[in-house]
C-alpha atoms as an extended CHARMM CRD file, in Angstrom:
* protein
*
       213  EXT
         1         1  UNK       CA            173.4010000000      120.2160000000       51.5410000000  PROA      1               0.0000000000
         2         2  UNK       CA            171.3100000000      123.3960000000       52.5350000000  PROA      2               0.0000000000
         3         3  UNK       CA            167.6410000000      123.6930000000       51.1180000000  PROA      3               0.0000000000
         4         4  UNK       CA            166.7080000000      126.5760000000       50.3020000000  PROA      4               0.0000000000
         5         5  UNK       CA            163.3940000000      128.2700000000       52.3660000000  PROA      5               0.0000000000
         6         6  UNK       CA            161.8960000000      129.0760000000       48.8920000000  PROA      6               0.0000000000
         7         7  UNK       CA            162.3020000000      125.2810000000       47.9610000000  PROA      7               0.0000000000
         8         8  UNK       CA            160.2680000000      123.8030000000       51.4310000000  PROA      8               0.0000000000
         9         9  UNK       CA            157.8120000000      126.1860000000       50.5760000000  PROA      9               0.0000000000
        10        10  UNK       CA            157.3840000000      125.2180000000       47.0840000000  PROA      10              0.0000000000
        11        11  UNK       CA            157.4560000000      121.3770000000       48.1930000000  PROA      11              0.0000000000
        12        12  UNK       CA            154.3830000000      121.8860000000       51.1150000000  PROA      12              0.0000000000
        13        13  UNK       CA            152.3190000000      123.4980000000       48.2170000000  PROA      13              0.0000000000
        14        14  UNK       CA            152.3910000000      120.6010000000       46.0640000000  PROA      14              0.0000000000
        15        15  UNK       CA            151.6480000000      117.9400000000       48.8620000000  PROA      15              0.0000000000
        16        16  UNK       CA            148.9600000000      119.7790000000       50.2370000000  PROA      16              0.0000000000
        17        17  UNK       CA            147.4500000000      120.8250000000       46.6850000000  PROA      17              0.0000000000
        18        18  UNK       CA            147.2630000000      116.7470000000       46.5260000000  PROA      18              0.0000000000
        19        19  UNK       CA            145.6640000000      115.9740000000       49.6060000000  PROA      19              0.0000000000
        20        20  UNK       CA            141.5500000000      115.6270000000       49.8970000000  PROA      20              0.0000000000
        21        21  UNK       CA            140.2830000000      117.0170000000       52.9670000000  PROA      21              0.0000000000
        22        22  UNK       CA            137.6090000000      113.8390000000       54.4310000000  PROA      22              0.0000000000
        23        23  UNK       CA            133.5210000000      115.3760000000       54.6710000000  PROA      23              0.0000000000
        24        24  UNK       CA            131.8440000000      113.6250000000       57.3880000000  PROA      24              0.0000000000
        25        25  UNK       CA            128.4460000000      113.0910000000       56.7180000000  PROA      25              0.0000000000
        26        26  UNK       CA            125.2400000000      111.5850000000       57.9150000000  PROA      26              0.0000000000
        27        27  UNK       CA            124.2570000000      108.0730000000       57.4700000000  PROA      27              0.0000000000
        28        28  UNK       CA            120.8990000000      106.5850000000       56.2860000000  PROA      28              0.0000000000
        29        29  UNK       CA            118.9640000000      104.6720000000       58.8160000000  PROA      29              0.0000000000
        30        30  UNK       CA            117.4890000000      102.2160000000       56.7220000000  PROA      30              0.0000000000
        31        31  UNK       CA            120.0830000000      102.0420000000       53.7140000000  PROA      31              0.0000000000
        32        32  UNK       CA            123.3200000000      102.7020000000       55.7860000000  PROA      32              0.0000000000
        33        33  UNK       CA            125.2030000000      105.1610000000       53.2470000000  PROA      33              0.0000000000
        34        34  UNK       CA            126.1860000000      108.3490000000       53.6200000000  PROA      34              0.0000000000
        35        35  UNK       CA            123.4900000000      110.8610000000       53.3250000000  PROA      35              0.0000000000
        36        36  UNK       CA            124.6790000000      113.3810000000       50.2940000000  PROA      36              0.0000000000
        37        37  UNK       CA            122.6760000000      117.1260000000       50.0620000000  PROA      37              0.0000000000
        38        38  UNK       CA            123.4520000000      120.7600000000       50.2370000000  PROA      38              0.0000000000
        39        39  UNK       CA            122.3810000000      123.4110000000       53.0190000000  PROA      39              0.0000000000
        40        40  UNK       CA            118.6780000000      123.5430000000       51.3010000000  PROA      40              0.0000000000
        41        41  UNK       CA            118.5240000000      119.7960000000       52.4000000000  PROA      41              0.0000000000
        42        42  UNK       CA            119.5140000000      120.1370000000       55.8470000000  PROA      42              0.0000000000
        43        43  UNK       CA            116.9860000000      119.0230000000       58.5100000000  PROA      43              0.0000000000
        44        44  UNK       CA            114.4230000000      122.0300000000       59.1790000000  PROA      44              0.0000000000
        45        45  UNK       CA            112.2060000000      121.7410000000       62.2900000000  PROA      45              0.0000000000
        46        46  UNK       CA            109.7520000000      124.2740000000       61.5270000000  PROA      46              0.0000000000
        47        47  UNK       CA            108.9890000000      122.8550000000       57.9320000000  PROA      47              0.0000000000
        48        48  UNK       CA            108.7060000000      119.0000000000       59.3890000000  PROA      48              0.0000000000
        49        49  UNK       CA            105.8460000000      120.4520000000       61.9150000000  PROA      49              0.0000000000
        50        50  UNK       CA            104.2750000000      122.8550000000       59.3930000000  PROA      50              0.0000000000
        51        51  UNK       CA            103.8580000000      119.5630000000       56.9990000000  PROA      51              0.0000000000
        52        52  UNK       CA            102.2890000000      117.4300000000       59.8900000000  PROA      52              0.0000000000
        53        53  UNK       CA            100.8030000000      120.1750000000       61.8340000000  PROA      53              0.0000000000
        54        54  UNK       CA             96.8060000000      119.7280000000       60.2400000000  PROA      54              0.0000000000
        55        55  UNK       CA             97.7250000000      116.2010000000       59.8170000000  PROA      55              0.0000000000
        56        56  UNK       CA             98.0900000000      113.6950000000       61.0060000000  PROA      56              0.0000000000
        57        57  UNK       CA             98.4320000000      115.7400000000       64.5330000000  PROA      57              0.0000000000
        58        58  UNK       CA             95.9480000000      117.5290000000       64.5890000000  PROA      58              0.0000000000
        59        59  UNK       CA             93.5750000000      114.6210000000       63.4760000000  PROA      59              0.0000000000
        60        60  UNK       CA             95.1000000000      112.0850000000       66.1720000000  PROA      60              0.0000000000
        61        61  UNK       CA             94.3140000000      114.3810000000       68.8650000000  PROA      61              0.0000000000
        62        62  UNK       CA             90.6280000000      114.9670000000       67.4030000000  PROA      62              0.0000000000
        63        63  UNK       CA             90.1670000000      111.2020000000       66.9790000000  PROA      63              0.0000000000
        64        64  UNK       CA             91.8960000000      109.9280000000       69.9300000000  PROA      64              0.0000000000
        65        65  UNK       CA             92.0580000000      112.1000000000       72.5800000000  PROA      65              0.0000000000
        66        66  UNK       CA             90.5530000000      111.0640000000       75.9840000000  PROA      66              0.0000000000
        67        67  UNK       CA             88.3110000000      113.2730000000       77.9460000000  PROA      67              0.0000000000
        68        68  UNK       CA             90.3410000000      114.2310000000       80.9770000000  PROA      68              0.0000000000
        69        69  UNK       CA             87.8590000000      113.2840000000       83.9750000000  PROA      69              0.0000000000
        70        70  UNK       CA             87.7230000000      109.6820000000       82.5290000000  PROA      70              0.0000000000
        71        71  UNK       CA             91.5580000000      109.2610000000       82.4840000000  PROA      71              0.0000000000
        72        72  UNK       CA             92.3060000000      110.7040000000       85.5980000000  PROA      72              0.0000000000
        73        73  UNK       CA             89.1760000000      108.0770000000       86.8660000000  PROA      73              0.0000000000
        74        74  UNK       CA             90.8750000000      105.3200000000       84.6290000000  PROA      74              0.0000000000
        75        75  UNK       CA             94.6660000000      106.2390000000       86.3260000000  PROA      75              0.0000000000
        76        76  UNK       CA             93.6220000000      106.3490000000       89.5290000000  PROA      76              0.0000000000
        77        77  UNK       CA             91.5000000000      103.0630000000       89.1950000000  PROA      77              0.0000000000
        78        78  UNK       CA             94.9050000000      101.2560000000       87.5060000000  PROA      78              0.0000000000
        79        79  UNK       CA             97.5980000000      103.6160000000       86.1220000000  PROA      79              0.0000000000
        80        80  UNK       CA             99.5230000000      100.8150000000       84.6660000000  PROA      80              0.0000000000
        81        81  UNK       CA             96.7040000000       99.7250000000       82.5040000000  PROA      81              0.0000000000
        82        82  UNK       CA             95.3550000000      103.3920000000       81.3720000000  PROA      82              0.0000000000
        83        83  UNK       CA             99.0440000000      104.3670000000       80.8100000000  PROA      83              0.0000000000
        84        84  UNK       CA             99.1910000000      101.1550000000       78.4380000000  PROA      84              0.0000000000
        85        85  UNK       CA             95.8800000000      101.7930000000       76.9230000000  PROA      85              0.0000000000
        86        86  UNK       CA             95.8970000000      105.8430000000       76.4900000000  PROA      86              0.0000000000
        87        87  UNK       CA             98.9020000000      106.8650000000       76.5350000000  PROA      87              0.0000000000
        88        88  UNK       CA            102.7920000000      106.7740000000       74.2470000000  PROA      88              0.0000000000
        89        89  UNK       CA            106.2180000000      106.4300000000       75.6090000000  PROA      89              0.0000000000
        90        90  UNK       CA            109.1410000000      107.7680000000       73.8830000000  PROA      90              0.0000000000
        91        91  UNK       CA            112.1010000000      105.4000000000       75.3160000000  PROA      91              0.0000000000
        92        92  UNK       CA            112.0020000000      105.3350000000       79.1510000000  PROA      92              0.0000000000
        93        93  UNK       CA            109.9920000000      108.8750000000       79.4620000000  PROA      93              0.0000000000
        94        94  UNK       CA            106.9000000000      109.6610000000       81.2210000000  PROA      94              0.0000000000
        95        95  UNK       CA            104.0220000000      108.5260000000       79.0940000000  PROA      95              0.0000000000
        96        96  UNK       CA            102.2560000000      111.2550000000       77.2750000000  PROA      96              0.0000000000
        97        97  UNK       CA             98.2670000000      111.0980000000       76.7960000000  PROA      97              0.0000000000
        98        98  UNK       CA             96.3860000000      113.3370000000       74.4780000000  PROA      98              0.0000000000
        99        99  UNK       CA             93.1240000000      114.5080000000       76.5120000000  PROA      99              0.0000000000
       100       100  UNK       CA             90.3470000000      117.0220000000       76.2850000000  PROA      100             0.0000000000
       101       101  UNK       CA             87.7830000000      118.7080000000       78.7610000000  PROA      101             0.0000000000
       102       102  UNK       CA             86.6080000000      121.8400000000       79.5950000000  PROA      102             0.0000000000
       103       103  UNK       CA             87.2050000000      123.5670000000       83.2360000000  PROA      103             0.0000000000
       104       104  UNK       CA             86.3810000000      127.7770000000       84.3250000000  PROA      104             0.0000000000
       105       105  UNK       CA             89.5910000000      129.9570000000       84.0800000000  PROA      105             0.0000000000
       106       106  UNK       CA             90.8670000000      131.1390000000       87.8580000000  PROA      106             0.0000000000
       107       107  UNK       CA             93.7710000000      132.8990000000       86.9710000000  PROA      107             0.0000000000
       108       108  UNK       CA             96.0030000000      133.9970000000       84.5080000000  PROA      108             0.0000000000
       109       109  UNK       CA             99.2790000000      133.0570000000       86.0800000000  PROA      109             0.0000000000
       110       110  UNK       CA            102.3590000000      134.9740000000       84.0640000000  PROA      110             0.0000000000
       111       111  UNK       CA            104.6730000000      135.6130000000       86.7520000000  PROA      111             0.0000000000
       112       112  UNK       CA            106.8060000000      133.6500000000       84.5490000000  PROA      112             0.0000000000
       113       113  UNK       CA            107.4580000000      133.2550000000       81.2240000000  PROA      113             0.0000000000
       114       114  UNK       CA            106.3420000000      129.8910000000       81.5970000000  PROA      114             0.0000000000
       115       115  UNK       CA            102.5610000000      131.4760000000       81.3650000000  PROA      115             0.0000000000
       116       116  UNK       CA             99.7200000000      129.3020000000       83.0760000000  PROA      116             0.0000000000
       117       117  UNK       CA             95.6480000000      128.9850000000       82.6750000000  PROA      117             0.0000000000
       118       118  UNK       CA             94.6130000000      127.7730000000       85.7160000000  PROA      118             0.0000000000
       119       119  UNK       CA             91.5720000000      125.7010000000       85.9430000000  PROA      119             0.0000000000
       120       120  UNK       CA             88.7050000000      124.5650000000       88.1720000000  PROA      120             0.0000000000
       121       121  UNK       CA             87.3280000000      121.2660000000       86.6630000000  PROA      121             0.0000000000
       122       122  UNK       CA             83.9520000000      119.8470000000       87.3180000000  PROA      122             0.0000000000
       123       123  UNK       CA             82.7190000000      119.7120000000       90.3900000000  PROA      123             0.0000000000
       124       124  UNK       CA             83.9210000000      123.0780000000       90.5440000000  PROA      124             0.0000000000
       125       125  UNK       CA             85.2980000000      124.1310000000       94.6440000000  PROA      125             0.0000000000
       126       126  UNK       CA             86.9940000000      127.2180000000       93.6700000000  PROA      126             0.0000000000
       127       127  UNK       CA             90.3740000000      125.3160000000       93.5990000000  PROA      127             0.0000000000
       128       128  UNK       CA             92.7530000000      124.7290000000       90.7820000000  PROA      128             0.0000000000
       129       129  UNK       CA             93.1390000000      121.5240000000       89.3510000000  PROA      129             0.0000000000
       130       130  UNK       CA             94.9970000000      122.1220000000       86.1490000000  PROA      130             0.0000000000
       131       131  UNK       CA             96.9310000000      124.2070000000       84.4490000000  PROA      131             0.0000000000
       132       132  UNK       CA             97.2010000000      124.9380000000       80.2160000000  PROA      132             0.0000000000
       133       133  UNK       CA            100.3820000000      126.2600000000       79.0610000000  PROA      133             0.0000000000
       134       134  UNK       CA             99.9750000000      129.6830000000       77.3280000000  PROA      134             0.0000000000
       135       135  UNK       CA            103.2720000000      130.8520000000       76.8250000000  PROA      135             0.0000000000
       136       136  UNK       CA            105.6290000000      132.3240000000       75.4250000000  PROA      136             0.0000000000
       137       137  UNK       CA            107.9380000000      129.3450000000       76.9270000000  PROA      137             0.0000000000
       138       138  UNK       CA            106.0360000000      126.0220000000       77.1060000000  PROA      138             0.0000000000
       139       139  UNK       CA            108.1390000000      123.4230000000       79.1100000000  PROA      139             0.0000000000
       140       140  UNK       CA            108.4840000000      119.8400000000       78.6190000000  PROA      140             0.0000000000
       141       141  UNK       CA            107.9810000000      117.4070000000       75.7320000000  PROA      141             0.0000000000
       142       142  UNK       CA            104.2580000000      115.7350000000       75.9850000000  PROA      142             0.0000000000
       143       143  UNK       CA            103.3710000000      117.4160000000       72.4550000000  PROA      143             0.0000000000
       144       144  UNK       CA            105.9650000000      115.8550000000       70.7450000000  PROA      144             0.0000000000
       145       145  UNK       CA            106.2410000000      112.3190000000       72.6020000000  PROA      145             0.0000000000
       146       146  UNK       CA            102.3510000000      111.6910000000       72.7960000000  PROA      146             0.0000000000
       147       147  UNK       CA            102.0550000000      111.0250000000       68.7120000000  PROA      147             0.0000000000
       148       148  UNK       CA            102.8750000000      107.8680000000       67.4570000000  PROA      148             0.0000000000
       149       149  UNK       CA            104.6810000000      108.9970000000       64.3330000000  PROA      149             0.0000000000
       150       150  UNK       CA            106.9590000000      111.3150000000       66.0660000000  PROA      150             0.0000000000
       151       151  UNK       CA            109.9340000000      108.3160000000       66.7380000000  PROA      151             0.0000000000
       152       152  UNK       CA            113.4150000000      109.3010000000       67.8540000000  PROA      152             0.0000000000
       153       153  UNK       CA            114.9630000000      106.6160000000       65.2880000000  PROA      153             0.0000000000
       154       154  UNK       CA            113.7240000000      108.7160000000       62.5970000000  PROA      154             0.0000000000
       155       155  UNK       CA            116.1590000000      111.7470000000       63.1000000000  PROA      155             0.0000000000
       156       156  UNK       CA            120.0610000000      112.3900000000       62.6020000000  PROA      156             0.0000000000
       157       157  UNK       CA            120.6970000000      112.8360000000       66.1920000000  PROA      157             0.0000000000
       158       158  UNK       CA            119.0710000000      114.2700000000       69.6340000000  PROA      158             0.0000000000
       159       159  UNK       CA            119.1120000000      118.1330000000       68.6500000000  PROA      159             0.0000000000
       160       160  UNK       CA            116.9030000000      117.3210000000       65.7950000000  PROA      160             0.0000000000
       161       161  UNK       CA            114.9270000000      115.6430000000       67.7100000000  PROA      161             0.0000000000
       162       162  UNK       CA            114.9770000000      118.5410000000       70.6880000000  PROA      162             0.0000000000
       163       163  UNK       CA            114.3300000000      121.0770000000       67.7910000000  PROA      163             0.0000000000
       164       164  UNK       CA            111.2740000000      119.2180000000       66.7880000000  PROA      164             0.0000000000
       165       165  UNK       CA            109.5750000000      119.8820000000       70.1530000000  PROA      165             0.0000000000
       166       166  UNK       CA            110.3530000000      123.5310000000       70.3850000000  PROA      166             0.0000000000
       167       167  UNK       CA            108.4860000000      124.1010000000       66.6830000000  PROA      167             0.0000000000
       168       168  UNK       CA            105.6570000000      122.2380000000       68.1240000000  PROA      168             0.0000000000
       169       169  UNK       CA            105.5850000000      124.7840000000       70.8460000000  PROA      169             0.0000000000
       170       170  UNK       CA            106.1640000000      127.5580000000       68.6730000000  PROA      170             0.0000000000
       171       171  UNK       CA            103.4730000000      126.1620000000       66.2670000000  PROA      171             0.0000000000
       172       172  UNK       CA            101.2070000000      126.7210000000       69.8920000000  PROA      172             0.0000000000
       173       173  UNK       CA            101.8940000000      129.5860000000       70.3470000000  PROA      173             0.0000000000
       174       174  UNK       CA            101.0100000000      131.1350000000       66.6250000000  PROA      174             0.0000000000
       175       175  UNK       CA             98.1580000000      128.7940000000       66.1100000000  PROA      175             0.0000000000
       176       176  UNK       CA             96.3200000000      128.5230000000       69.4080000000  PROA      176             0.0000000000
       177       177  UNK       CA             97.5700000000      130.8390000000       72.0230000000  PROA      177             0.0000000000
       178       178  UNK       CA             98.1010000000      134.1360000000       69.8250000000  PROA      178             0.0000000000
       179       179  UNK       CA             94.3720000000      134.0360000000       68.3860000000  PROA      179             0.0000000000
       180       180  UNK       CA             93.0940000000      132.9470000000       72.2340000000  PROA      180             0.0000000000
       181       181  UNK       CA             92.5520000000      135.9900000000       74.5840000000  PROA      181             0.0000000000
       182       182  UNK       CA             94.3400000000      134.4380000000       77.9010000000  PROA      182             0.0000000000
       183       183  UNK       CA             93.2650000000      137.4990000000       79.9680000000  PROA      183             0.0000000000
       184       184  UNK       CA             90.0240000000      137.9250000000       78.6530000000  PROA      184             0.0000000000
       185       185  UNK       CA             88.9520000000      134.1850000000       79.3910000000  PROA      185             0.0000000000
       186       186  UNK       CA             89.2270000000      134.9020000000       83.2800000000  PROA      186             0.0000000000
       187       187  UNK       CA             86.1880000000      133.7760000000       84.6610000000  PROA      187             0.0000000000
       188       188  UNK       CA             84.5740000000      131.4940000000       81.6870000000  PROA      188             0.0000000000
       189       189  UNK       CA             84.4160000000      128.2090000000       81.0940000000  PROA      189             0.0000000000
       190       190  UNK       CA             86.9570000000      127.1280000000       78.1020000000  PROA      190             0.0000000000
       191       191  UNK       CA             87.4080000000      124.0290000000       76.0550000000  PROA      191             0.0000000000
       192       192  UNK       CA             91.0530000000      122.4060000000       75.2450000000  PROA      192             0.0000000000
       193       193  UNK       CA             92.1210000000      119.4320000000       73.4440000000  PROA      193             0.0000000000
       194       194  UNK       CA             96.0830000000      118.7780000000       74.3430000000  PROA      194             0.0000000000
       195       195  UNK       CA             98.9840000000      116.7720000000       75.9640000000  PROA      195             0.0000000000
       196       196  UNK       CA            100.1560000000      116.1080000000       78.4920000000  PROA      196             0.0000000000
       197       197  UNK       CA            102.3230000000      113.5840000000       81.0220000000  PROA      197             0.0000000000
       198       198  UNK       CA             99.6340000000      114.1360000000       83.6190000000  PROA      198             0.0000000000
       199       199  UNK       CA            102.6220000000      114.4660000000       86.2700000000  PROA      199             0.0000000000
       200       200  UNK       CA            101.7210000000      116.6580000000       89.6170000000  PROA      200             0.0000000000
       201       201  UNK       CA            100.7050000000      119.0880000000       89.2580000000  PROA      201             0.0000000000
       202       202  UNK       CA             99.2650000000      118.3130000000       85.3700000000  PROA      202             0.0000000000
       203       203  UNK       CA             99.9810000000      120.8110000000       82.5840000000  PROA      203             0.0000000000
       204       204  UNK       CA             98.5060000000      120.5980000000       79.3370000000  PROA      204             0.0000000000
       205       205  UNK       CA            100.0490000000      121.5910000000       76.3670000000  PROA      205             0.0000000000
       206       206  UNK       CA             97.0410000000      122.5260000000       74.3110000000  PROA      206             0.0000000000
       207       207  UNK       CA             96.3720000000      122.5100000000       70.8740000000  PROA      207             0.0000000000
       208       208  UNK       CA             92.8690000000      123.4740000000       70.7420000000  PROA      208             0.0000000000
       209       209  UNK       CA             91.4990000000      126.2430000000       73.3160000000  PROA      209             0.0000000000
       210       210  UNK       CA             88.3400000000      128.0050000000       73.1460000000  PROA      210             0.0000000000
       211       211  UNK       CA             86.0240000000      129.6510000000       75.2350000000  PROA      211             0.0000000000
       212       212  UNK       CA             82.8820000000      127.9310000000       75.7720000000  PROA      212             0.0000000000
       213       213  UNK       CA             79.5140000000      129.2870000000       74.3100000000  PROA      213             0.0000000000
């Protein structure tokens, strides 16, 4: 028996016009069921920093940040023990510390977009011994692994978690390095409060900067 082309047609509509097509969605950490919202729901880096920007960040770093001289002292002494004591591991990454100090500006280093304050700390030889990230791109992760309540458990996956750390950094950039004059501070003395892993050589991310008075 032939079937007509018109007929298979007509058949495939109806099957297909019953079928559900499957959404895959996100599951709840704590309760386990799928996670139901629409596109205004959707994870948003930018608003999760904005809402946790004054605090509690900003107030953990003013509360508990450690003034850089002493750590680097306190690392050298035992770096297992000041690691433990001062700074937060995210997984098996470098620890991150929050620290603050002051130091006179060498250089303004921007021979890459990875921008670098380079400072002479106390007792001053001339020589840099840090460096403050100024931008535009700010490398690494110390911001966003150095506080407590930033956990990696608490997101849908790893780009959330990646896009959390580059809204920090863009949060810098608006709120700290913008209003900060970078080429004007040359020569002075300026005070930061930031993070950092402390590796060699040590970058700070800052969060404060200001020249010193």
């Amino acid at each position: 028996m032939k079937v007509s082309k018109t007929l298979v047609v007509a058949l495939l509509l109806v099957l297909l016009s019953s079928c559900k097509l499957a959404t895959v969605r996100p599951l709840d950490p704590e309760t386990g069921k799928a996670i139901i919202g629409t596109e205004d729901q959707a994870f948003n880096a930018e608003r999760y920093v904005a809402e946790r920007w004054d605090d509690p960040l900003m107030t953990l770093v003013e509360k508990d940040a450690v003034n850089l001289l002493d750590l680097l002292a306190a690392l050298k002494e035992d770096s297992a023990a000041a690691s433990e004591r001062y700074g937060h591991q995210q997984g098996n990454s470098p620890y991150s510390f929050m620290v603050k100090g002051e130091g006179k500006v060498l250089e303004l280093d921007s021979s890459s977009r990875a921008g670098l304050l380079k400072l002479d700390l106390d007792p001053f030889d001339g020589q840099a011994d840090i460096s403050l990230a100024v931008g535009p791109v700010i490398k690494g992760t110390a911001l966003r692994d150095a506080m407590p309540f930033i956990k990696f458990n608490d997101f849908t996956n790893q780009l959330e978690f990646a896009d959390v750390s580059k809204a920090l950094h863009a949060r810098v950039m608006t709120d700290v390095v913008e209003p900060f004059n970078a080429e004007a501070s040359v020569g002075k003395t300026v005070q930061f409060s930031g993070t950092s892993t402390l590796s060699d050589p040590i970058v700070i991310t800052p969060v404060r900067l200001e020249v010193k008075k």
